[in-house]
Every structure is written in structure tokens, then in C-alpha cells.
Coordinates of N, CA, C and O in Angstrom, one line a residue:
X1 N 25.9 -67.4 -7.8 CA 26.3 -66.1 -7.5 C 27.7 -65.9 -7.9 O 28.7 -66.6 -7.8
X2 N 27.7 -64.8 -8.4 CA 29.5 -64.4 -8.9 C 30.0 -64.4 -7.8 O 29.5 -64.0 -6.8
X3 N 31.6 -65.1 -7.9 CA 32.6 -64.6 -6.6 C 32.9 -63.3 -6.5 O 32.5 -62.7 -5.5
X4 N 33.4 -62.7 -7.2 CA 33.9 -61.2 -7.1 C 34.0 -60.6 -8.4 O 34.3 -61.1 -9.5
X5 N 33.4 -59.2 -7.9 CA 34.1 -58.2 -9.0 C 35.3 -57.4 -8.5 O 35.6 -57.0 -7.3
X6 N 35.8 -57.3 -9.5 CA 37.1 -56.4 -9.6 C 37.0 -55.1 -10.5 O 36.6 -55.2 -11.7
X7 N 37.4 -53.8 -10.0 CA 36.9 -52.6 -10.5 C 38.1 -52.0 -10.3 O 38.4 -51.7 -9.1
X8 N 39.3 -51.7 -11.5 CA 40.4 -50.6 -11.0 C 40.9 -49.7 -12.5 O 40.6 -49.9 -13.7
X9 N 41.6 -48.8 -12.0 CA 42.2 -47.9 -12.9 C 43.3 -48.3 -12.9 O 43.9 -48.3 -11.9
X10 N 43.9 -48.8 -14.5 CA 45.1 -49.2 -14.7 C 45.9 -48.6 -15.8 O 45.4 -48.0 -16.7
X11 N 47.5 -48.7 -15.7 CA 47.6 -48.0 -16.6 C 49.2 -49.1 -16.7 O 49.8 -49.3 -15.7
X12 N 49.5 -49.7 -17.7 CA 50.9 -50.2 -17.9 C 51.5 -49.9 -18.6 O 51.2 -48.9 -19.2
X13 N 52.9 -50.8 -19.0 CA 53.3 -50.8 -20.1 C 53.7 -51.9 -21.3 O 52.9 -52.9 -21.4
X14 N 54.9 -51.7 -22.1 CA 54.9 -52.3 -22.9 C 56.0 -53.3 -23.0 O 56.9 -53.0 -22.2
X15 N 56.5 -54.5 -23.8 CA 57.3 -55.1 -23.6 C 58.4 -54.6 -24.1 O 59.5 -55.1 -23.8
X16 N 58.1 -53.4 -25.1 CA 59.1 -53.0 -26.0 C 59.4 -51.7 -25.2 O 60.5 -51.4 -25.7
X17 N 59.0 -50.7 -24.3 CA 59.7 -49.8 -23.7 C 58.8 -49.9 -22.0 O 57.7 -49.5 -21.8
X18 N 59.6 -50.6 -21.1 CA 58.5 -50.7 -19.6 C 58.3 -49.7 -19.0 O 57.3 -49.4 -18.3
X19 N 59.5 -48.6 -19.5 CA 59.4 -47.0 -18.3 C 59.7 -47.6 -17.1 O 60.6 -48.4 -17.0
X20 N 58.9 -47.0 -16.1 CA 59.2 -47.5 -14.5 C 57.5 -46.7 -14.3 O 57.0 -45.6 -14.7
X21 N 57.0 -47.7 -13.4 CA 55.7 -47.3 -12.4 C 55.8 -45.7 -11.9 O 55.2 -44.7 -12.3
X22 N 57.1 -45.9 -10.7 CA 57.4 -44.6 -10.2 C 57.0 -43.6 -11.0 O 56.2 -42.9 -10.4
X23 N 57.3 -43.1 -12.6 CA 57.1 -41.8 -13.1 C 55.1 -41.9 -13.4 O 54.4 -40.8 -13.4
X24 N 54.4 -43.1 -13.5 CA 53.2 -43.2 -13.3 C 52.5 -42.5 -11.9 O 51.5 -41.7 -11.7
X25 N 53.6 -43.2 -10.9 CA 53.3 -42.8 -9.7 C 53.5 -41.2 -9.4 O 52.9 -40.8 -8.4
X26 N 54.3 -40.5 -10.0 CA 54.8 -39.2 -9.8 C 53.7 -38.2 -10.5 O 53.0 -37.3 -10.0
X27 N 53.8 -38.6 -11.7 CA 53.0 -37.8 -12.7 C 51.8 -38.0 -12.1 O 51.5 -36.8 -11.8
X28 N 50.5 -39.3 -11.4 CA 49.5 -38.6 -10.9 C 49.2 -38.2 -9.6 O 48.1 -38.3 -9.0
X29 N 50.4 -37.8 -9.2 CA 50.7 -37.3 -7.7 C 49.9 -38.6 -6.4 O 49.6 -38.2 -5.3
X30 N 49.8 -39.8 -6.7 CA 48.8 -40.6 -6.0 C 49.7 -42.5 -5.6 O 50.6 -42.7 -6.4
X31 N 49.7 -43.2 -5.0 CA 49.8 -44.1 -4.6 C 49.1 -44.8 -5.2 O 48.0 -44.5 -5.4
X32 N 49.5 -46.3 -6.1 CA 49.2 -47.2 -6.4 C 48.2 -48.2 -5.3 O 48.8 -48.5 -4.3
X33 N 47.0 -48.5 -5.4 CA 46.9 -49.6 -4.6 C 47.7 -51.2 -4.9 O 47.8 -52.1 -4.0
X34 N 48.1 -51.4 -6.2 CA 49.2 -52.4 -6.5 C 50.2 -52.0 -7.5 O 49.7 -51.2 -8.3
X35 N 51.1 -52.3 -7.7 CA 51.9 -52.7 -9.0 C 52.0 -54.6 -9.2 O 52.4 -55.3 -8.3
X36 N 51.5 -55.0 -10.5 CA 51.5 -56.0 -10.5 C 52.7 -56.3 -12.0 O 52.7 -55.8 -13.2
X37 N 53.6 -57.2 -11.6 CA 54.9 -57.3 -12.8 C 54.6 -58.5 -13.3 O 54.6 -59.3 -12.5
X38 N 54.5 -58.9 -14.5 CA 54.7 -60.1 -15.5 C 56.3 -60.2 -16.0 O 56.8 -59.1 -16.2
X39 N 57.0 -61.4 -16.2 CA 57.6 -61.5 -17.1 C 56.9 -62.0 -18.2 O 55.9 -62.8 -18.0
X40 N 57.4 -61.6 -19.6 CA 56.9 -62.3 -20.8 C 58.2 -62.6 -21.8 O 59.3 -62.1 -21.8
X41 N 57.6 -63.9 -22.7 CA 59.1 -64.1 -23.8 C 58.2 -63.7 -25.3 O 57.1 -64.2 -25.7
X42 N 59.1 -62.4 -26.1 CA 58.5 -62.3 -27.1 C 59.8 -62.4 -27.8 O 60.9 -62.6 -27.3
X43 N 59.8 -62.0 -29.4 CA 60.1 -61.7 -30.0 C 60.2 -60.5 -31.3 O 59.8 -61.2 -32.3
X44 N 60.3 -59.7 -31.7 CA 60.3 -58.7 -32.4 C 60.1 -59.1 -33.8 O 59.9 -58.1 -34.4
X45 N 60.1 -60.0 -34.6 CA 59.7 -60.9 -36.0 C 60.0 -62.4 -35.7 O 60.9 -62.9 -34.9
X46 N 59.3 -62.9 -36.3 CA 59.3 -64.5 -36.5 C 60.3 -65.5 -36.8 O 60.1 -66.7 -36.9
X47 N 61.8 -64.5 -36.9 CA 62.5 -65.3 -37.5 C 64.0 -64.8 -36.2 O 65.2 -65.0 -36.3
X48 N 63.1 -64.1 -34.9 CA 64.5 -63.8 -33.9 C 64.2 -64.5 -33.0 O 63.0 -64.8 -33.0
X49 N 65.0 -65.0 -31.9 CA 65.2 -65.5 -30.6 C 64.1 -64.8 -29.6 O 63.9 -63.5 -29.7
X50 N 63.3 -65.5 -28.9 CA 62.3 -64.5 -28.0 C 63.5 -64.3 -27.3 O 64.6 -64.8 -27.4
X51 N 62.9 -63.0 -26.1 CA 63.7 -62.6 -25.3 C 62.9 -62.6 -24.5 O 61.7 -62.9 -24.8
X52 N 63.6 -62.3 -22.7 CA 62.7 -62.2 -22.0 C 62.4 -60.5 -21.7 O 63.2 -59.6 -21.7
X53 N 61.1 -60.5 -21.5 CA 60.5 -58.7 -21.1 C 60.1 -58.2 -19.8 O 59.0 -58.7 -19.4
X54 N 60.7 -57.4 -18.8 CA 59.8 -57.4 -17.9 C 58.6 -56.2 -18.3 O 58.9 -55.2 -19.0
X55 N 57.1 -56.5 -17.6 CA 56.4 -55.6 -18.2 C 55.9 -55.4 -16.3 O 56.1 -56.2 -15.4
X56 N 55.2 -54.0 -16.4 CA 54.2 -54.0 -15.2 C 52.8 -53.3 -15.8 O 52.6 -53.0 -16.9
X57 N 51.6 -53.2 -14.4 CA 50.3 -52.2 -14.6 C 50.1 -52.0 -13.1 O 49.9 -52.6 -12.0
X58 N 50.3 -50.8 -13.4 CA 50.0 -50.0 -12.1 C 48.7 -49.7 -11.8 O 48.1 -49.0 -12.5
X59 N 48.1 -50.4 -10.5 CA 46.2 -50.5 -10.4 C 46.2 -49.6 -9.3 O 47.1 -49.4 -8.6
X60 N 44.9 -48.9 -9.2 CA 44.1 -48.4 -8.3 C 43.1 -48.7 -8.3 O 42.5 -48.5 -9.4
X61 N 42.2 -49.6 -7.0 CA 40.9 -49.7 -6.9 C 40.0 -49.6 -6.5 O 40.1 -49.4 -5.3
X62 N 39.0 -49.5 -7.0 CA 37.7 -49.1 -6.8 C 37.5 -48.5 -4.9 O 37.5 -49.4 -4.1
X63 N 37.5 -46.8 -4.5 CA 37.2 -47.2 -3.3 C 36.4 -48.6 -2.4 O 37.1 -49.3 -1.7
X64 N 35.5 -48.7 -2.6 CA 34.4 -49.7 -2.7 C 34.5 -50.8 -2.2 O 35.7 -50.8 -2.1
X65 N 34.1 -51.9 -1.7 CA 34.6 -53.3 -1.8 C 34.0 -54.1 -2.2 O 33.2 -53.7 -3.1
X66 N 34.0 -55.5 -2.0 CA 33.3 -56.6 -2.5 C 31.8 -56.7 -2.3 O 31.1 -57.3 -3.1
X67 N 31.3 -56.0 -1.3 CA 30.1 -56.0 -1.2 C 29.0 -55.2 -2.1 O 27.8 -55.5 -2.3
X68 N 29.9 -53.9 -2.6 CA 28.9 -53.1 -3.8 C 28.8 -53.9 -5.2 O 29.3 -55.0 -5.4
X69 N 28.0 -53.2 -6.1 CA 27.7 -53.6 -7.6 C 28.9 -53.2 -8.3 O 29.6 -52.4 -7.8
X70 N 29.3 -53.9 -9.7 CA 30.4 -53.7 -9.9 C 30.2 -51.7 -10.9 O 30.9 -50.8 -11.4
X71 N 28.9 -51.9 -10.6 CA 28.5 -50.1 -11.0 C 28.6 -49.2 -10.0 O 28.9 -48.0 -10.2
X72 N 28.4 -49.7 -8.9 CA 28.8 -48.6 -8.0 C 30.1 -48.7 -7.5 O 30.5 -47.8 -6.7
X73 N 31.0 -49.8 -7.8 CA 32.5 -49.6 -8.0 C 32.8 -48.5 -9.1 O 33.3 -47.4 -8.9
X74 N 32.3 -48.8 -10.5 CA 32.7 -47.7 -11.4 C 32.6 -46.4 -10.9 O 33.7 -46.0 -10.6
X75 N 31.9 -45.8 -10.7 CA 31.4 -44.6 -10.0 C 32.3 -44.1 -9.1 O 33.1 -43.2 -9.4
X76 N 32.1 -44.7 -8.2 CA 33.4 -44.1 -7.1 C 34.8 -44.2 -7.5 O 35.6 -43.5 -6.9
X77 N 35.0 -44.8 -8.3 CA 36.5 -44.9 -9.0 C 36.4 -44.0 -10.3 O 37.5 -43.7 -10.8
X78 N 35.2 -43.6 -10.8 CA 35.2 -42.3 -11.4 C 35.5 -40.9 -10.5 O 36.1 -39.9 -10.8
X79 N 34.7 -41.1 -9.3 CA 34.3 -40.3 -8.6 C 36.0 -39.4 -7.8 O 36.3 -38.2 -7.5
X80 N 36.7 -40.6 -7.7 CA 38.4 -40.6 -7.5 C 38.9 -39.4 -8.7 O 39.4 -38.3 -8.6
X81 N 38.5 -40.3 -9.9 CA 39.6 -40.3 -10.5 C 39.5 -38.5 -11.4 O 40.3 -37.9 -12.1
X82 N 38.1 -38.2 -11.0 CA 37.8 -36.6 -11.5 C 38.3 -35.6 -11.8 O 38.4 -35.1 -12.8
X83 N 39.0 -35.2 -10.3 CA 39.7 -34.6 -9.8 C 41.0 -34.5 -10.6 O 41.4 -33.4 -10.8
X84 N 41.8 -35.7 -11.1 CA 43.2 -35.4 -11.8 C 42.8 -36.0 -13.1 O 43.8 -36.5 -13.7
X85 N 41.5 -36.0 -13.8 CA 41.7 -36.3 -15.0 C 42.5 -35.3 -15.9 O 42.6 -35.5 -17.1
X86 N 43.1 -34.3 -15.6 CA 44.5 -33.5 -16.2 C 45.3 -34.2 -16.4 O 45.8 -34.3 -17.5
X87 N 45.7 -34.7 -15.5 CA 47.0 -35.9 -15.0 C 46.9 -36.8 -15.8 O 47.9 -37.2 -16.2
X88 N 45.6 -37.5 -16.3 CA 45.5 -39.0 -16.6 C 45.4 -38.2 -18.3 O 46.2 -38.8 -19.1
X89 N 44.8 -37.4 -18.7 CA 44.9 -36.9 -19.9 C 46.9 -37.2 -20.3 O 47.1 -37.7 -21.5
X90 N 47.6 -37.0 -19.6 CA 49.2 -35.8 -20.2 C 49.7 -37.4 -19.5 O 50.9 -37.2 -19.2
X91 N 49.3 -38.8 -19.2 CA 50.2 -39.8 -18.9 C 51.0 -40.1 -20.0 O 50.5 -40.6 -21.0
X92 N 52.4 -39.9 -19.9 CA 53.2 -40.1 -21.6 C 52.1 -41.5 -22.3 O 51.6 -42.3 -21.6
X93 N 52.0 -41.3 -23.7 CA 51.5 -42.2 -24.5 C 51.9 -43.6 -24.3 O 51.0 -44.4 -24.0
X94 N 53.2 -44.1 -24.5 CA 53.8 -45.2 -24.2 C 53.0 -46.2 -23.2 O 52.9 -47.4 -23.1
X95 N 52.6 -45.5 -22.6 CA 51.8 -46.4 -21.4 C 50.0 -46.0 -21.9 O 49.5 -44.9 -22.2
X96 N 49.3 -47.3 -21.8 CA 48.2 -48.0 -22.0 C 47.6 -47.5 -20.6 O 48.2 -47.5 -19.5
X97 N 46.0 -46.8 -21.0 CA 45.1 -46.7 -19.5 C 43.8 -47.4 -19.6 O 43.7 -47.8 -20.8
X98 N 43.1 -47.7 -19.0 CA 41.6 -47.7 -19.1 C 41.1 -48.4 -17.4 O 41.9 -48.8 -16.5
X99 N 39.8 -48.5 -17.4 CA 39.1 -48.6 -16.0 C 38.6 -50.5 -16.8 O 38.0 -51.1 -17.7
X100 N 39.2 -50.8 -15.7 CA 39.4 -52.7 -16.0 C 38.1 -53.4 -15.1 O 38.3 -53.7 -13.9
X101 N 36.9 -53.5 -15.6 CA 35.9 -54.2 -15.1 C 35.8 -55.9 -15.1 O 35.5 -56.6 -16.0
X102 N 36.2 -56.4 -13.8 CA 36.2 -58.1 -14.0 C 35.5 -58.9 -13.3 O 35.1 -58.4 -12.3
X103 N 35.2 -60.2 -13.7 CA 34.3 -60.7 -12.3 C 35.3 -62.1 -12.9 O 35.9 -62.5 -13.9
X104 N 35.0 -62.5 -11.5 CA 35.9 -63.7 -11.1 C 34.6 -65.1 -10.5 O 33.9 -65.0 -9.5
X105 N 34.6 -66.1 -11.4 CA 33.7 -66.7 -11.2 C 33.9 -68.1 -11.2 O 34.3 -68.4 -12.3
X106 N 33.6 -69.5 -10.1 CA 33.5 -70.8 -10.4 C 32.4 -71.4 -11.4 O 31.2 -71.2 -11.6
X107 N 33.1 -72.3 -11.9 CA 32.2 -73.2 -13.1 C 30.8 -73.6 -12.1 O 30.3 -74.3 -13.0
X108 N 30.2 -73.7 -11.5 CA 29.1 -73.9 -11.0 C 28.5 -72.4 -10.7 O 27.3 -72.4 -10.3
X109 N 29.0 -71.3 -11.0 CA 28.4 -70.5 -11.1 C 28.3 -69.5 -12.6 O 27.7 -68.4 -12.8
X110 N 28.9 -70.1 -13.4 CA 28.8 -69.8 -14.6 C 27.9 -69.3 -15.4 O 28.0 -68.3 -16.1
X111 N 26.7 -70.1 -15.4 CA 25.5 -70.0 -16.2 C 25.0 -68.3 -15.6 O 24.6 -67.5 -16.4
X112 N 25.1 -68.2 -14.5 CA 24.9 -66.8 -13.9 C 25.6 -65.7 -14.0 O 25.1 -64.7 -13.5
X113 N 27.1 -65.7 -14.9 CA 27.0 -64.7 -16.0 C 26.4 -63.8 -17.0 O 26.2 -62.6 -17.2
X114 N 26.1 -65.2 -17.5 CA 25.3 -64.6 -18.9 C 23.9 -62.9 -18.0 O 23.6 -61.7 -18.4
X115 N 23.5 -63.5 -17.1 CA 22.5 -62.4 -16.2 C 23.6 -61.1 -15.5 O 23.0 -60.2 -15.0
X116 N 24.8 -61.1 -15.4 CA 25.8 -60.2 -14.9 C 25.9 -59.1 -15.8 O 26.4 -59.2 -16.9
X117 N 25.6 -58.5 -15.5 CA 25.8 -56.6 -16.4 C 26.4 -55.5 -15.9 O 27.1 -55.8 -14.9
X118 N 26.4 -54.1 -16.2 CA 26.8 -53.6 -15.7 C 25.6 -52.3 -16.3 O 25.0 -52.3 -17.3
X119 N 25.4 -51.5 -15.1 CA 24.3 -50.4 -16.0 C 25.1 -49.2 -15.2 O 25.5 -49.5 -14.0
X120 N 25.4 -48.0 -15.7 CA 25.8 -47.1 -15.5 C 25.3 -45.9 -16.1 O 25.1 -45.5 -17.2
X121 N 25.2 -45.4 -14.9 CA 24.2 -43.5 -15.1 C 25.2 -42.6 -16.2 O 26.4 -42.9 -16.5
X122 N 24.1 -41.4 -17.0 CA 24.4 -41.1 -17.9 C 25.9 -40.1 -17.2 O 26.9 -39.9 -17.9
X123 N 25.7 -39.5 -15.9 CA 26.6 -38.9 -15.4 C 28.1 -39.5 -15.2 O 29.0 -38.7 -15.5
X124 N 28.4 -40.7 -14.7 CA 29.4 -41.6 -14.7 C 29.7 -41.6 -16.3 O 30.9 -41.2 -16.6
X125 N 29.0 -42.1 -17.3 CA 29.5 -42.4 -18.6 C 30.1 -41.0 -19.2 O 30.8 -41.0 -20.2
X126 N 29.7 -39.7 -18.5 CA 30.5 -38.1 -18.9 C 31.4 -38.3 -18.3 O 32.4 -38.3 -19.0
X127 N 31.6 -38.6 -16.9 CA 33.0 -38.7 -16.1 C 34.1 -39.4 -16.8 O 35.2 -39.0 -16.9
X128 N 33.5 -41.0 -17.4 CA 34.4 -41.8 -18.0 C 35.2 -40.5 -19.3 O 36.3 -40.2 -19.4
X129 N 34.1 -40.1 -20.0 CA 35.0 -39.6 -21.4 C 35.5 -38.2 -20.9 O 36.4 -37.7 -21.5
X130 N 35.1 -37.5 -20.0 CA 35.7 -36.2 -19.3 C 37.2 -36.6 -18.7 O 38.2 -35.8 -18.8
X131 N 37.3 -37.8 -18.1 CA 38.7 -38.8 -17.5 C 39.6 -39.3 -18.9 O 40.8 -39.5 -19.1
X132 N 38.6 -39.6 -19.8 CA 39.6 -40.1 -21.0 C 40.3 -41.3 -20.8 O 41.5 -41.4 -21.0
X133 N 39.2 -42.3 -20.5 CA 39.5 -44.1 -20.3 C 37.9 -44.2 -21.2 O 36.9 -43.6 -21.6
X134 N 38.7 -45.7 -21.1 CA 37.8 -47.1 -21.4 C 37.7 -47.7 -20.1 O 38.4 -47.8 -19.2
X135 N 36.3 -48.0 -20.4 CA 36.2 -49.6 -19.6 C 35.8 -50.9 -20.4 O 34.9 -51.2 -21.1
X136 N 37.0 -51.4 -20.0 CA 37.1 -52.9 -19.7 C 36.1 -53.9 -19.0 O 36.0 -53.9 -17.7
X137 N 35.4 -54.7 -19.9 CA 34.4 -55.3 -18.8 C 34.7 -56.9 -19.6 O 34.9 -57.0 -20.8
X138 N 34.6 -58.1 -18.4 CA 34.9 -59.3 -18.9 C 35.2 -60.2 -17.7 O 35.5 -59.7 -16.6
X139 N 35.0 -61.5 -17.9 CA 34.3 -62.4 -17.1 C 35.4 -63.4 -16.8 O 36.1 -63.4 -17.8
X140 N 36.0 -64.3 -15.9 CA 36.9 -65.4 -15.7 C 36.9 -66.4 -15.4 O 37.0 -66.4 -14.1
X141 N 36.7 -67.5 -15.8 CA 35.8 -68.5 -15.1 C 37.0 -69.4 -14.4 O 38.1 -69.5 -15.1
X142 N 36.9 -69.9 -13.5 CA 38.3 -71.0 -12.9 C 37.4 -71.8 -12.1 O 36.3 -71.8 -11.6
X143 N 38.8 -72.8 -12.3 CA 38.1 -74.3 -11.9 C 39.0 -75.4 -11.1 O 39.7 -76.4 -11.6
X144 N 38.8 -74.8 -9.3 CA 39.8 -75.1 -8.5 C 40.4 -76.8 -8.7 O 41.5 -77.2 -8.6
X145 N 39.3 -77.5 -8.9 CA 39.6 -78.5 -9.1 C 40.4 -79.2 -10.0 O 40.9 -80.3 -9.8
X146 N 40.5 -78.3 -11.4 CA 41.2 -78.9 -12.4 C 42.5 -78.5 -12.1 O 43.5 -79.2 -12.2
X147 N 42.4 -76.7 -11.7 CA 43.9 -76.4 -10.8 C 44.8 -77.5 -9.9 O 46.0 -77.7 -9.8
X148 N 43.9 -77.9 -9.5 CA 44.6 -79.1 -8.5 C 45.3 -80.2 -9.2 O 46.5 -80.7 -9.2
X149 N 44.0 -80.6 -9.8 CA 45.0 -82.1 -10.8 C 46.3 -81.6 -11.6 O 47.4 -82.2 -11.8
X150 N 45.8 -80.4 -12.1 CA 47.4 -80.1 -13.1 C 48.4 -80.1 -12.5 O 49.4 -80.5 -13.0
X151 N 48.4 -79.6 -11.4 CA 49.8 -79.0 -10.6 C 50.6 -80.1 -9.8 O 51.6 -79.9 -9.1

């Protein structure tokens, strides 16, 4: 059995201009359920010094919890997100959106992937392009045990 799916509306940025969350947060009049921040070291061509970047993605999730399908997560996080697809349309460009579908899964439950899907009504799939996202859908396999020996 899969451990968890994960179902949210994200929207971040980039290493080359981060903005700030806040104006995400402002522009869709709504409360993040997380802001999650990476640092990253890039560089701008092959031949400069990486630097370091701070980047974030501002999530909202799925009303829903662990106990629904990860389709009836989509849905109700469509079902949210309806209402201000104006908002999500006019989010300055610079920032990246889409609805991030994930399942989080141990190597003994693996093989039970390949059987994990996602089926969504023709009405949710108008909501998605009426909202003006993608979904993201993709799988993570971890393996507490090898976590352990490395660390």
C-alpha cells in the first residue's frame, strides 16, 4: 500500500529573481498552508563562480486528508481553487504554478506503484484548464534504512 499522497497548489520561484511569498500571498487574497524555502548553488554560465540562491514555493493543500484518493484530493483543491482562478490567472509570470500530485512510498511497497493512478472526472479536468494549472503527478520511493547507514 502507498504511504501517502500529497495533493497541493504551488506556486514558486526562481533562483534568478525569488520576489517574496507575501506578494503571492496578497495577490490571492488567501493563506498559504506552507511556505517551503531551499537554498541552492548555481551559476549563470559554466565558466562563473556558483552563488548561493535563496528560492521558495508557496503550497496550499488539498482540503482533504490522507485518508481520500489522491482524485478526490484533486477535486476539492480544484473545488478551492475556482473561485479565484482570476487571481491565479494575473499571478506575475516570474513565478511558476501548477497542482503538484505526489505519492510517497517505501521500497517494499513499490511494485504497487506501477497499479497507482489517478482518474479524474471530465468536470474537474474543465476546472483544471478554467484555473489555468497543470498537474503534476509522480511517485518517491525512500528507503529508511539506507537513510540511516548514510547519515
Amino acid at each position: 500500500m502507498v504511504t501517502r499522497n500529497h495533493v497541493s497548489f504551488v506556486v514558486g520561484s526562481t533562483i534568478y529573481d525569488a520576489g517574496d511569498p507575501d506578494e503571492v500571498t496578497d495577490h490571492l487574497g488567501m493563506q498559504p498552508s506552507t511556505i517551503a524555502w531551499s537554498d541552492i548553488l548555481a551559476r549563470e554560465s559554466g565558466d562563473d563562480p556558483f552563488e548561493s540562491h535563496r528560492t521558495w514555493t508557496w503550497m496550499l493543500h488539498s482540503p482533504l486528508g490522507d485518508e481520500a484518493s489522491a482524485s478526490q484530493r484533486v477535486s476539492s483543491l480544484a473545488d478551492l481553487l475556482l473561485p479565484i482562478c482570476d487571481r491565479i490567472h494575473t499571478i506575475p509570470e516570474r513565478y511558476w504554478r501548477y497542482i503538484q500530485c505526489k505519492y510517497d512510498s517505501t521500497p517494499r511497497e513499490f511494485p504497487v506503484l506501477s497499479d497507482v493512478g489517478i482518474i479524474l472526472s471530465v468536470e474537474v479536468m474543465r476546472s483544471l484548464v478554467e484555473i489555468g494549472v497543470e498537474l503534476s503527478y509522480g511517485a518517491r520511493v525512500w528507503e529508511p534504512d539506507a537513510f540511516q547507514a548514510n547519515c
